PDB file of C-alpha atoms in Angstrom:
ATOM      1  CA  UNK W 560       0.098   0.065  -0.008  1.00  0.00           C
ATOM      2  CA  UNK W 561       1.524   3.566  -0.994  1.00  0.00           C
ATOM      3  CA  UNK W 562       1.426   6.568   1.232  1.00  0.00           C
ATOM      4  CA  UNK W 563      -0.001   9.900   0.859  1.00  0.00           C
ATOM      5  CA  UNK W 564       3.578  11.315   0.815  1.00  0.00           C
ATOM      6  CA  UNK W 565       3.870  14.194  -1.872  1.00  0.00           C
ATOM      7  CA  UNK W 566       0.103  15.174  -1.516  1.00  0.00           C
ATOM      8  CA  UNK W 567      -0.481  18.580  -1.616  1.00  0.00           C
ATOM      9  CA  UNK W 568      -3.470  19.249   0.366  1.00  0.00           C
ATOM     10  CA  UNK W 569      -3.841  22.810  -0.698  1.00  0.00           C
ATOM     11  CA  UNK W 570      -5.099  20.958  -3.971  1.00  0.00           C
ATOM     12  CA  UNK W 571      -8.428  20.298  -1.775  1.00  0.00           C
ATOM     13  CA  UNK W 572     -10.755  23.180  -2.469  1.00  0.00           C
ATOM     14  CA  UNK W 573     -14.350  24.045  -1.188  1.00  0.00           C
ATOM     15  CA  UNK W 574     -16.603  24.405  -2.835  1.00  0.00           C
ATOM     16  CA  UNK W 575     -15.490  21.214  -4.492  1.00  0.00           C
ATOM     17  CA  UNK W 576     -15.904  21.216  -8.280  1.00  0.00           C
ATOM     18  CA  UNK W 577     -14.413  19.008 -10.755  1.00  0.00           C
ATOM     19  CA  UNK W 578     -11.892  20.942 -12.795  1.00  0.00           C
ATOM     20  CA  UNK W 579      -8.294  20.613 -14.056  1.00  0.00           C
ATOM     21  CA  UNK W 580      -6.658  22.244 -11.401  1.00  0.00           C
ATOM     22  CA  UNK W 581      -3.177  22.263 -13.145  1.00  0.00           C
ATOM     23  CA  UNK W 582      -0.494  24.334 -12.033  1.00  0.00           C
ATOM     24  CA  UNK W 583       3.258  24.701 -13.232  1.00  0.00           C
ATOM     25  CA  UNK W 584       5.772  22.252 -11.497  1.00  0.00           C
ATOM     26  CA  UNK W 585       8.290  24.087  -9.737  1.00  0.00           C
ATOM     27  CA  UNK W 586      11.640  24.196 -11.417  1.00  0.00           C
ATOM     28  CA  UNK W 587      13.716  21.073 -10.910  1.00  0.00           C
ATOM     29  CA  UNK W 588      10.679  19.029  -8.897  1.00  0.00           C
ATOM     30  CA  UNK W 589      11.016  15.452  -9.875  1.00  0.00           C
ATOM     31  CA  UNK W 590       8.357  13.843 -11.687  1.00  0.00           C
ATOM     32  CA  UNK W 591       9.397  10.358 -11.332  1.00  0.00           C
ATOM     33  CA  UNK W 592       9.757   7.993  -8.231  1.00  0.00           C
ATOM     34  CA  UNK W 593      11.657   5.039  -8.422  1.00  0.00           C
ATOM     35  CA  UNK W 594      11.041   1.795  -6.988  1.00  0.00           C
ATOM     36  CA  UNK W 595      13.024  -1.139  -4.969  1.00  0.00           C
ATOM     37  CA  UNK W 596      12.560  -4.528  -4.486  1.00  0.00           C
ATOM     38  CA  UNK W 597       9.867  -5.089  -1.694  1.00  0.00           C
ATOM     39  CA  UNK W 598       8.185  -1.877  -2.278  1.00  0.00           C
ATOM     40  CA  UNK W 599       4.177  -2.728  -2.245  1.00  0.00           C
ATOM     41  CA  UNK W 600       4.038  -0.528  -5.349  1.00  0.00           C
ATOM     42  CA  UNK W 601       6.086  -2.893  -7.190  1.00  0.00           C
ATOM     43  CA  UNK W 602       4.447  -6.101  -6.134  1.00  0.00           C
ATOM     44  CA  UNK W 603       1.195  -4.650  -7.088  1.00  0.00           C
ATOM     45  CA  UNK W 604       2.393  -3.576 -10.587  1.00  0.00           C
ATOM     46  CA  UNK W 605       4.450  -6.963 -11.178  1.00  0.00           C
ATOM     47  CA  UNK W 606       1.158  -8.812 -10.434  1.00  0.00           C
ATOM     48  CA  UNK W 607      -0.796  -6.719 -12.718  1.00  0.00           C
ATOM     49  CA  UNK W 608       1.785  -6.991 -15.835  1.00  0.00           C
ATOM     50  CA  UNK W 609       2.043 -10.658 -14.914  1.00  0.00           C
ATOM     51  CA  UNK W 610      -2.014 -11.370 -14.908  1.00  0.00           C
ATOM     52  CA  UNK W 611      -3.631  -8.743 -16.459  1.00  0.00           C
ATOM     53  CA  UNK W 612      -1.293  -7.241 -19.305  1.00  0.00           C
ATOM     54  CA  UNK W 613      -3.760  -6.632 -22.241  1.00  0.00           C
ATOM     55  CA  UNK W 614      -5.470  -4.561 -19.926  1.00  0.00           C
ATOM     56  CA  UNK W 615      -2.361  -2.285 -18.943  1.00  0.00           C
ATOM     57  CA  UNK W 616      -0.459  -2.023 -21.939  1.00  0.00           C
ATOM     58  CA  UNK W 617      -2.279  -0.217 -24.772  1.00  0.00           C
ATOM     59  CA  UNK W 618      -1.905   1.331 -28.162  1.00  0.00           C
ATOM     60  CA  UNK W 619      -4.233   2.448 -30.858  1.00  0.00           C
ATOM     61  CA  UNK W 620      -3.418   0.966 -34.229  1.00  0.00           C
ATOM     62  CA  UNK W 621      -1.013   2.448 -35.952  1.00  0.00           C
ATOM     63  CA  UNK W 622       0.533   4.617 -33.128  1.00  0.00           C
ATOM     64  CA  UNK W 623       4.355   5.155 -32.865  1.00  0.00           C
ATOM     65  CA  UNK W 624       5.314   5.394 -29.165  1.00  0.00           C
ATOM     66  CA  UNK W 625       9.217   5.649 -29.930  1.00  0.00           C
ATOM     67  CA  UNK W 626       9.606   9.170 -29.655  1.00  0.00           C
ATOM     68  CA  UNK W 627       7.517   9.186 -26.299  1.00  0.00           C
ATOM     69  CA  UNK W 628       9.567   6.177 -24.934  1.00  0.00           C
ATOM     70  CA  UNK W 629      12.948   7.960 -25.767  1.00  0.00           C
ATOM     71  CA  UNK W 630      11.420  11.175 -24.127  1.00  0.00           C
ATOM     72  CA  UNK W 631      10.686   9.071 -21.138  1.00  0.00           C
ATOM     73  CA  UNK W 632      13.599   7.088 -20.530  1.00  0.00           C
ATOM     74  CA  UNK W 633      15.525  10.428 -20.987  1.00  0.00           C
ATOM     75  CA  UNK W 634      13.936  12.016 -18.314  1.00  0.00           C
ATOM     76  CA  UNK W 635      14.160   9.060 -15.933  1.00  0.00           C
ATOM     77  CA  UNK W 636      17.861   9.026 -16.516  1.00  0.00           C
ATOM     78  CA  UNK W 637      18.513  12.679 -15.982  1.00  0.00           C
ATOM     79  CA  UNK W 638      16.267  12.658 -12.824  1.00  0.00           C
ATOM     80  CA  UNK W 639      17.440   9.275 -11.346  1.00  0.00           C
ATOM     81  CA  UNK W 640      20.835   8.154 -13.126  1.00  0.00           C
ATOM     82  CA  UNK W 641      21.185   5.286 -10.265  1.00  0.00           C
ATOM     83  CA  UNK W 642      17.927   3.930 -10.605  1.00  0.00           C
ATOM     84  CA  UNK W 643      17.821   4.051 -14.457  1.00  0.00           C
ATOM     85  CA  UNK W 644      20.564   4.698 -17.350  1.00  0.00           C
ATOM     86  CA  UNK W 645      21.730   3.760 -20.634  1.00  0.00           C
ATOM     87  CA  UNK W 646      24.907   1.933 -20.976  1.00  0.00           C
ATOM     88  CA  UNK W 647      26.446  -0.364 -23.960  1.00  0.00           C
ATOM     89  CA  UNK W 648      23.266  -0.347 -25.707  1.00  0.00           C
ATOM     90  CA  UNK W 649      21.001  -1.389 -22.889  1.00  0.00           C
ATOM     91  CA  UNK W 650      18.505   0.059 -20.467  1.00  0.00           C
ATOM     92  CA  UNK W 651      19.381  -0.509 -17.063  1.00  0.00           C
ATOM     93  CA  UNK W 652      17.101  -0.615 -13.848  1.00  0.00           C
ATOM     94  CA  UNK W 653      19.847  -1.287 -11.236  1.00  0.00           C
ATOM     95  CA  UNK W 654      17.546  -0.876  -8.290  1.00  0.00           C
ATOM     96  CA  UNK W 655      15.485  -3.956  -9.650  1.00  0.00           C
ATOM     97  CA  UNK W 656      18.589  -5.672 -11.373  1.00  0.00           C
ATOM     98  CA  UNK W 657      17.295  -6.120 -14.766  1.00  0.00           C
ATOM     99  CA  UNK W 658      18.234  -4.699 -17.885  1.00  0.00           C
ATOM    100  CA  UNK W 659      16.902  -4.494 -21.654  1.00  0.00           C
ATOM    101  CA  UNK W 660      19.490  -5.173 -24.173  1.00  0.00           C
ATOM    102  CA  UNK W 661      17.560  -4.281 -27.478  1.00  0.00           C
ATOM    103  CA  UNK W 662      14.405  -6.087 -26.343  1.00  0.00           C
ATOM    104  CA  UNK W 663      15.649  -8.922 -24.342  1.00  0.00           C
ATOM    105  CA  UNK W 664      15.338  -8.926 -20.259  1.00  0.00           C
ATOM    106  CA  UNK W 665      19.024  -9.874 -18.875  1.00  0.00           C
ATOM    107  CA  UNK W 666      19.710 -10.063 -15.077  1.00  0.00           C
ATOM    108  CA  UNK W 667      22.279  -7.975 -13.670  1.00  0.00           C
ATOM    109  CA  UNK W 668      23.536 -10.195 -10.531  1.00  0.00           C
ATOM    110  CA  UNK W 669      21.308 -11.778  -8.389  1.00  0.00           C
ATOM    111  CA  UNK W 670      17.985 -10.062  -9.476  1.00  0.00           C
ATOM    112  CA  UNK W 671      14.748 -11.377  -8.427  1.00  0.00           C
ATOM    113  CA  UNK W 672      13.620 -13.938 -11.474  1.00  0.00           C
ATOM    114  CA  UNK W 673      10.117 -12.954 -11.470  1.00  0.00           C
ATOM    115  CA  UNK W 674      10.554  -9.559 -13.176  1.00  0.00           C
ATOM    116  CA  UNK W 675      12.319 -11.470 -15.956  1.00  0.00           C
ATOM    117  CA  UNK W 676       9.634 -13.919 -16.500  1.00  0.00           C
ATOM    118  CA  UNK W 677       7.070 -11.001 -16.585  1.00  0.00           C
ATOM    119  CA  UNK W 678       9.138  -9.531 -19.078  1.00  0.00           C
ATOM    120  CA  UNK W 679       9.622 -12.446 -21.309  1.00  0.00           C
ATOM    121  CA  UNK W 680       6.341 -13.109 -21.487  1.00  0.00           C
ATOM    122  CA  UNK W 681       5.137  -9.664 -23.032  1.00  0.00           C
ATOM    123  CA  UNK W 682       5.322  -8.820 -26.413  1.00  0.00           C
ATOM    124  CA  UNK W 683       8.646  -7.289 -27.700  1.00  0.00           C
ATOM    125  CA  UNK W 684       7.419  -3.860 -27.899  1.00  0.00           C
ATOM    126  CA  UNK W 685       5.984  -3.742 -24.645  1.00  0.00           C
ATOM    127  CA  UNK W 686       8.839  -4.857 -22.617  1.00  0.00           C
ATOM    128  CA  UNK W 687      10.643  -1.468 -22.270  1.00  0.00           C
ATOM    129  CA  UNK W 688       7.463   0.217 -21.348  1.00  0.00           C
ATOM    130  CA  UNK W 689       6.920  -2.190 -18.635  1.00  0.00           C
ATOM    131  CA  UNK W 690      10.425  -2.131 -17.064  1.00  0.00           C
ATOM    132  CA  UNK W 691       9.580   1.491 -16.959  1.00  0.00           C
ATOM    133  CA  UNK W 692       6.231   0.759 -15.009  1.00  0.00           C
ATOM    134  CA  UNK W 693       8.266  -1.483 -12.812  1.00  0.00           C
ATOM    135  CA  UNK W 694      11.392   0.782 -12.257  1.00  0.00           C
ATOM    136  CA  UNK W 695       9.119   3.809 -11.191  1.00  0.00           C
ATOM    137  CA  UNK W 696       6.231   4.230  -8.923  1.00  0.00           C
ATOM    138  CA  UNK W 697       4.335   6.307 -11.993  1.00  0.00           C
ATOM    139  CA  UNK W 698       1.925   4.802 -14.786  1.00  0.00           C
ATOM    140  CA  UNK W 699       2.028   6.498 -18.117  1.00  0.00           C
ATOM    141  CA  UNK W 700       0.057   7.426 -20.896  1.00  0.00           C
ATOM    142  CA  UNK W 701       0.759   9.611 -24.232  1.00  0.00           C
ATOM    143  CA  UNK W 702      -1.212  12.750 -24.916  1.00  0.00           C
ATOM    144  CA  UNK W 703      -1.642  14.099 -28.332  1.00  0.00           C
ATOM    145  CA  UNK W 704      -1.857  17.879 -28.331  1.00  0.00           C
ATOM    146  CA  UNK W 705      -3.183  17.840 -31.877  1.00  0.00           C
ATOM    147  CA  UNK W 706      -5.900  15.597 -31.746  1.00  0.00           C
ATOM    148  CA  UNK W 707      -6.516  15.840 -27.959  1.00  0.00           C
ATOM    149  CA  UNK W 708      -6.750  11.815 -27.948  1.00  0.00           C
ATOM    150  CA  UNK W 709      -4.685   9.351 -25.805  1.00  0.00           C
ATOM    151  CA  UNK W 710      -3.366   7.017 -28.143  1.00  0.00           C
ATOM    152  CA  UNK W 711      -1.153   4.836 -25.636  1.00  0.00           C
ATOM    153  CA  UNK W 712      -1.320   3.570 -22.086  1.00  0.00           C
ATOM    154  CA  UNK W 713       1.161   1.587 -19.905  1.00  0.00           C
ATOM    155  CA  UNK W 714      -1.315   1.908 -16.628  1.00  0.00           C
ATOM    156  CA  UNK W 715      -1.107  -0.619 -14.005  1.00  0.00           C
ATOM    157  CA  UNK W 716      -3.138   1.091 -11.385  1.00  0.00           C
ATOM    158  CA  UNK W 717      -6.254   2.609 -12.698  1.00  0.00           C
ATOM    159  CA  UNK W 718      -8.603   4.328 -10.313  1.00  0.00           C
ATOM    160  CA  UNK W 719     -12.015   2.750 -11.104  1.00  0.00           C
ATOM    161  CA  UNK W 720     -11.594   3.119 -14.903  1.00  0.00           C
ATOM    162  CA  UNK W 721     -10.651   0.741 -17.424  1.00  0.00           C
ATOM    163  CA  UNK W 722      -7.802   1.436 -19.700  1.00  0.00           C
ATOM    164  CA  UNK W 723      -8.775  -0.668 -22.321  1.00  0.00           C
ATOM    165  CA  UNK W 724     -11.818   1.315 -22.530  1.00  0.00           C
ATOM    166  CA  UNK W 725      -9.912   4.577 -23.210  1.00  0.00           C
ATOM    167  CA  UNK W 726      -7.070   4.084 -25.340  1.00  0.00           C
ATOM    168  CA  UNK W 727      -7.225   6.085 -28.727  1.00  0.00           C
ATOM    169  CA  UNK W 728     -10.350   8.320 -27.345  1.00  0.00           C
ATOM    170  CA  UNK W 729     -10.607  11.885 -27.385  1.00  0.00           C
ATOM    171  CA  UNK W 730     -10.052  13.799 -24.010  1.00  0.00           C
ATOM    172  CA  UNK W 731     -13.975  14.568 -23.797  1.00  0.00           C
ATOM    173  CA  UNK W 732     -14.691  10.876 -24.272  1.00  0.00           C
ATOM    174  CA  UNK W 733     -12.294   9.786 -21.761  1.00  0.00           C
ATOM    175  CA  UNK W 734     -13.961  11.935 -19.056  1.00  0.00           C
ATOM    176  CA  UNK W 735     -17.591  11.492 -20.491  1.00  0.00           C
ATOM    177  CA  UNK W 736     -18.430   9.703 -17.246  1.00  0.00           C
ATOM    178  CA  UNK W 737     -17.126  11.589 -14.841  1.00  0.00           C
ATOM    179  CA  UNK W 738     -19.906  13.355 -12.842  1.00  0.00           C
ATOM    180  CA  UNK W 739     -20.139  17.195 -13.188  1.00  0.00           C
ATOM    181  CA  UNK W 740     -17.642  17.078 -15.714  1.00  0.00           C
ATOM    182  CA  UNK W 741     -18.279  20.051 -17.852  1.00  0.00           C
ATOM    183  CA  UNK W 742     -15.456  22.245 -16.726  1.00  0.00           C
ATOM    184  CA  UNK W 743     -13.034  19.012 -17.678  1.00  0.00           C
ATOM    185  CA  UNK W 744     -14.705  18.663 -20.974  1.00  0.00           C
ATOM    186  CA  UNK W 745     -14.873  21.992 -21.845  1.00  0.00           C
ATOM    187  CA  UNK W 746     -11.220  22.555 -21.365  1.00  0.00           C
ATOM    188  CA  UNK W 747     -10.086  19.343 -22.987  1.00  0.00           C
ATOM    189  CA  UNK W 748      -8.552  20.519 -26.165  1.00  0.00           C
ATOM    190  CA  UNK W 749      -7.029  23.513 -24.594  1.00  0.00           C
ATOM    191  CA  UNK W 750      -5.086  21.267 -21.890  1.00  0.00           C
ATOM    192  CA  UNK W 751      -4.148  19.101 -24.323  1.00  0.00           C
ATOM    193  CA  UNK W 752      -2.500  21.876 -26.229  1.00  0.00           C
ATOM    194  CA  UNK W 753      -1.136  23.235 -23.199  1.00  0.00           C
ATOM    195  CA  UNK W 754       0.494  20.001 -21.483  1.00  0.00           C
ATOM    196  CA  UNK W 755       2.054  19.185 -24.759  1.00  0.00           C
ATOM    197  CA  UNK W 756       4.109  22.571 -24.589  1.00  0.00           C
ATOM    198  CA  UNK W 757       7.680  22.955 -23.285  1.00  0.00           C
ATOM    199  CA  UNK W 758       6.411  24.139 -19.882  1.00  0.00           C
ATOM    200  CA  UNK W 759       5.629  21.195 -17.061  1.00  0.00           C
ATOM    201  CA  UNK W 760       2.534  21.072 -15.039  1.00  0.00           C
ATOM    202  CA  UNK W 761       1.433  18.983 -12.289  1.00  0.00           C
ATOM    203  CA  UNK W 762      -2.154  18.213 -10.663  1.00  0.00           C
ATOM    204  CA  UNK W 763      -3.624  16.377  -7.671  1.00  0.00           C
ATOM    205  CA  UNK W 764      -6.495  14.411  -7.625  1.00  0.00           C
ATOM    206  CA  UNK W 765      -8.367  12.797  -4.164  1.00  0.00           C
ATOM    207  CA  UNK W 766     -10.904  10.482  -3.068  1.00  0.00           C
ATOM    208  CA  UNK W 767     -12.121   8.462   0.018  1.00  0.00           C
ATOM    209  CA  UNK W 768     -12.236   4.824  -0.825  1.00  0.00           C
ATOM    210  CA  UNK W 769     -13.293   1.499   0.760  1.00  0.00           C
ATOM    211  CA  UNK W 770     -11.065  -0.299  -1.455  1.00  0.00           C
ATOM    212  CA  UNK W 771      -7.355  -0.883  -0.033  1.00  0.00           C
ATOM    213  CA  UNK W 772      -5.408  -1.809  -3.058  1.00  0.00           C
ATOM    214  CA  UNK W 773      -3.566   0.655  -5.534  1.00  0.00           C
ATOM    215  CA  UNK W 774      -4.637  -1.478  -8.422  1.00  0.00           C
ATOM    216  CA  UNK W 775      -8.116  -0.805  -9.030  1.00  0.00           C
ATOM    217  CA  UNK W 776      -9.474  -1.895 -12.185  1.00  0.00           C
ATOM    218  CA  UNK W 777     -13.473  -1.858 -11.908  1.00  0.00           C
ATOM    219  CA  UNK W 778     -13.224  -5.722 -13.178  1.00  0.00           C
ATOM    220  CA  UNK W 779     -11.320  -6.294  -9.967  1.00  0.00           C
ATOM    221  CA  UNK W 780     -12.595  -3.754  -7.279  1.00  0.00           C
ATOM    222  CA  UNK W 781     -15.065  -5.395  -4.643  1.00  0.00           C
ATOM    223  CA  UNK W 782     -18.336  -4.872  -5.108  1.00  0.00           C
ATOM    224  CA  UNK W 783     -19.373  -4.562  -1.418  1.00  0.00           C
ATOM    225  CA  UNK W 784     -20.973  -1.222  -0.358  1.00  0.00           C
ATOM    226  CA  UNK W 785     -19.929   0.452   2.723  1.00  0.00           C
ATOM    227  CA  UNK W 786     -20.975  -1.070   5.657  1.00  0.00           C
ATOM    228  CA  UNK W 787     -24.523   0.536   6.520  1.00  0.00           C
ATOM    229  CA  UNK W 788     -24.724  -0.750  10.183  1.00  0.00           C
ATOM    230  CA  UNK W 789     -20.906   0.856  11.113  1.00  0.00           C
ATOM    231  CA  UNK W 790     -20.819   3.604  13.339  1.00  0.00           C
ATOM    232  CA  UNK W 791     -18.659   6.822  12.069  1.00  0.00           C
ATOM    233  CA  UNK W 792     -15.712   5.762  13.541  1.00  0.00           C
ATOM    234  CA  UNK W 793     -16.121   1.932  12.462  1.00  0.00           C
ATOM    235  CA  UNK W 794     -16.339   3.462   8.882  1.00  0.00           C
ATOM    236  CA  UNK W 795     -13.433   5.955   9.211  1.00  0.00           C
ATOM    237  CA  UNK W 796     -11.108   3.176  10.220  1.00  0.00           C
ATOM    238  CA  UNK W 797     -12.093   1.167   7.142  1.00  0.00           C
ATOM    239  CA  UNK W 798     -11.777   4.003   4.836  1.00  0.00           C
ATOM    240  CA  UNK W 799      -8.734   5.030   2.622  1.00  0.00           C
ATOM    241  CA  UNK W 800      -7.493   8.138   1.308  1.00  0.00           C
ATOM    242  CA  UNK W 801      -6.564   7.631  -2.375  1.00  0.00           C
ATOM    243  CA  UNK W 802      -4.611  10.137  -4.177  1.00  0.00           C
ATOM    244  CA  UNK W 803      -2.995  10.785  -7.723  1.00  0.00           C
ATOM    245  CA  UNK W 804      -0.141  13.145  -8.448  1.00  0.00           C
ATOM    246  CA  UNK W 805      -0.264  13.732 -11.944  1.00  0.00           C
ATOM    247  CA  UNK W 806       2.459  15.412 -14.246  1.00  0.00           C
ATOM    248  CA  UNK W 807       3.174  15.829 -17.649  1.00  0.00           C
ATOM    249  CA  UNK W 808       6.388  15.175 -19.653  1.00  0.00           C
ATOM    250  CA  UNK W 809       6.951  17.051 -23.051  1.00  0.00           C
ATOM    251  CA  UNK W 810       8.156  15.286 -26.088  1.00  0.00           C
ATOM    252  CA  UNK W 811      10.652  17.328 -28.023  1.00  0.00           C
ATOM    253  CA  UNK W 812       9.969  17.889 -31.423  1.00  0.00           C
ATOM    254  CA  UNK W 813       6.066  16.645 -31.282  1.00  0.00           C
ATOM    255  CA  UNK W 814       2.735  17.828 -29.863  1.00  0.00           C
ATOM    256  CA  UNK W 815       2.841  15.144 -27.218  1.00  0.00           C
ATOM    257  CA  UNK W 816       3.466  14.746 -23.797  1.00  0.00           C
ATOM    258  CA  UNK W 817       3.925  11.678 -21.450  1.00  0.00           C
ATOM    259  CA  UNK W 818       1.233  11.771 -18.700  1.00  0.00           C
ATOM    260  CA  UNK W 819       2.591  10.393 -15.338  1.00  0.00           C
ATOM    261  CA  UNK W 820       0.383   9.250 -12.691  1.00  0.00           C
ATOM    262  CA  UNK W 821       1.341   8.253  -9.131  1.00  0.00           C
ATOM    263  CA  UNK W 822      -1.308   6.822  -6.925  1.00  0.00           C
ATOM    264  CA  UNK W 823      -1.022   6.406  -3.198  1.00  0.00           C
ATOM    265  CA  UNK W 824      -3.350   4.714  -0.885  1.00  0.00           C
ATOM    266  CA  UNK W 825      -3.365   5.384   2.703  1.00  0.00           C
ATOM    267  CA  UNK W 826      -5.618   4.503   5.676  1.00  0.00           C
ATOM    268  CA  UNK W 827      -7.915   7.442   6.203  1.00  0.00           C
ATOM    269  CA  UNK W 828      -6.778   7.820   9.911  1.00  0.00           C
ATOM    270  CA  UNK W 829      -3.402   7.876   9.236  1.00  0.00           C
ATOM    271  CA  UNK W 830      -3.723  10.201   6.149  1.00  0.00           C
ATOM    272  CA  UNK W 831      -5.461  13.065   7.934  1.00  0.00           C
ATOM    273  CA  UNK W 832      -3.487  13.430  11.390  1.00  0.00           C
ATOM    274  CA  UNK W 833      -3.623  16.936  10.918  1.00  0.00           C
ATOM    275  CA  UNK W 834      -6.829  18.796  12.289  1.00  0.00           C
ATOM    276  CA  UNK W 835      -6.347  21.396   9.355  1.00  0.00           C
ATOM    277  CA  UNK W 836      -6.249  18.858   6.895  1.00  0.00           C
ATOM    278  CA  UNK W 837      -9.486  17.017   8.157  1.00  0.00           C
ATOM    279  CA  UNK W 838     -11.519  20.232   8.116  1.00  0.00           C
ATOM    280  CA  UNK W 839     -10.105  20.862   4.157  1.00  0.00           C
ATOM    281  CA  UNK W 840     -11.255  17.029   3.458  1.00  0.00           C
ATOM    282  CA  UNK W 841     -14.687  17.645   5.536  1.00  0.00           C
ATOM    283  CA  UNK W 842     -15.617  21.254   4.002  1.00  0.00           C
ATOM    284  CA  UNK W 843     -14.962  19.702   0.497  1.00  0.00           C
ATOM    285  CA  UNK W 844     -16.635  16.635   0.866  1.00  0.00           C
ATOM    286  CA  UNK W 845     -19.573  18.513   2.438  1.00  0.00           C
ATOM    287  CA  UNK W 846     -20.010  20.375  -0.802  1.00  0.00           C
ATOM    288  CA  UNK W 847     -20.042  17.533  -3.437  1.00  0.00           C
ATOM    289  CA  UNK W 848     -22.770  17.128  -5.507  1.00  0.00           C
ATOM    290  CA  UNK W 849     -24.895  14.334  -5.455  1.00  0.00           C
ATOM    291  CA  UNK W 850     -24.007  13.340  -8.698  1.00  0.00           C
ATOM    292  CA  UNK W 851     -20.242  13.520  -7.457  1.00  0.00           C
ATOM    293  CA  UNK W 852     -21.137  11.704  -4.267  1.00  0.00           C
ATOM    294  CA  UNK W 853     -22.466   9.033  -6.396  1.00  0.00           C
ATOM    295  CA  UNK W 854     -19.718   8.680  -9.099  1.00  0.00           C
ATOM    296  CA  UNK W 855     -17.078   8.289  -5.896  1.00  0.00           C
ATOM    297  CA  UNK W 856     -19.305   5.918  -4.474  1.00  0.00           C
ATOM    298  CA  UNK W 857     -19.539   7.840  -1.370  1.00  0.00           C
ATOM    299  CA  UNK W 858     -23.291   8.564  -1.189  1.00  0.00           C
ATOM    300  CA  UNK W 859     -24.113   5.740   1.801  1.00  0.00           C
ATOM    301  CA  UNK W 860     -20.937   6.759   3.472  1.00  0.00           C
ATOM    302  CA  UNK W 861     -21.150  10.892   3.240  1.00  0.00           C
ATOM    303  CA  UNK W 862     -22.732  11.777   6.416  1.00  0.00           C
ATOM    304  CA  UNK W 863     -20.990   9.274   8.705  1.00  0.00           C
ATOM    305  CA  UNK W 864     -17.367  10.411   7.158  1.00  0.00           C
ATOM    306  CA  UNK W 865     -18.675  14.108   7.893  1.00  0.00           C
ATOM    307  CA  UNK W 866     -19.112  13.432  11.513  1.00  0.00           C
ATOM    308  CA  UNK W 867     -15.805  11.736  11.654  1.00  0.00           C
ATOM    309  CA  UNK W 868     -14.202  14.158   9.983  1.00  0.00           C
ATOM    310  CA  UNK W 869     -15.471  17.154  12.013  1.00  0.00           C
ATOM    311  CA  UNK W 870     -14.349  15.646  15.116  1.00  0.00           C
ATOM    312  CA  UNK W 871     -10.783  14.601  13.851  1.00  0.00           C
ATOM    313  CA  UNK W 872     -10.897  18.704  12.491  1.00  0.00           C
ATOM    314  CA  UNK W 873     -11.841  19.877  16.152  1.00  0.00           C
TER     315      UNK W 873
END
């Protein structure tokens, strides 16, 4: 299970609105988070790529991801050379103990064999994206600024959406199921053009969920409702604060960007240790529309969560 470390609580505003919330990334701020063996994020990603790769690694017909992958690999090597670098014609992920020479996995020393088995089982064109997904906590997608479409995804840890239903779709189509989505949809083409320019951008997303796993593909999310008889304290003890830190890495020479998504899941009681943070979440939750509450699965839990949050804020 990930932690909410790095989440910026200033992104939680009230009254709550579904909006882009983009802001310029601070100069020099890292956009990637390297993983080491034993990290829970790595375990979940490896399980997804081993069992459900066709739902995680997707490309629109005819799309060439080579420039975007080159930009991502170069950015990763510049940010974290100890965790990702190119040498002797191969991309190396030293902290994992694995490399790709061309598209052939190679173990560096006493590397865990499960990563090699996973990579070898994938189509050759997906081995480099998969190794990137395992070397870093972030998932990745490509945004095309000219068409406002998403032609390529390497997403192991979706938040209640199915990557296979989004690949190749227009930004407006991707966000069509989102409740109160008008601000997002109206800004879609402008946002696609903005994030594929040289400036770097970020945004933060959050929700409260009853599901503890990082991997929340709708096919594998427990459909059980919030326990109706649980008290406010009992409900909060079973709830989790799910966040995403999203950034954009421009692809030089093309109107494209690599969209990075880092998911964290933290027990609610641990995530909101500060009364001021509890107050922020309380005020945002209290102003969510009925449509947003239903979309996020919070309708039945809202009043009890507000009770707990108010007491935590006090």
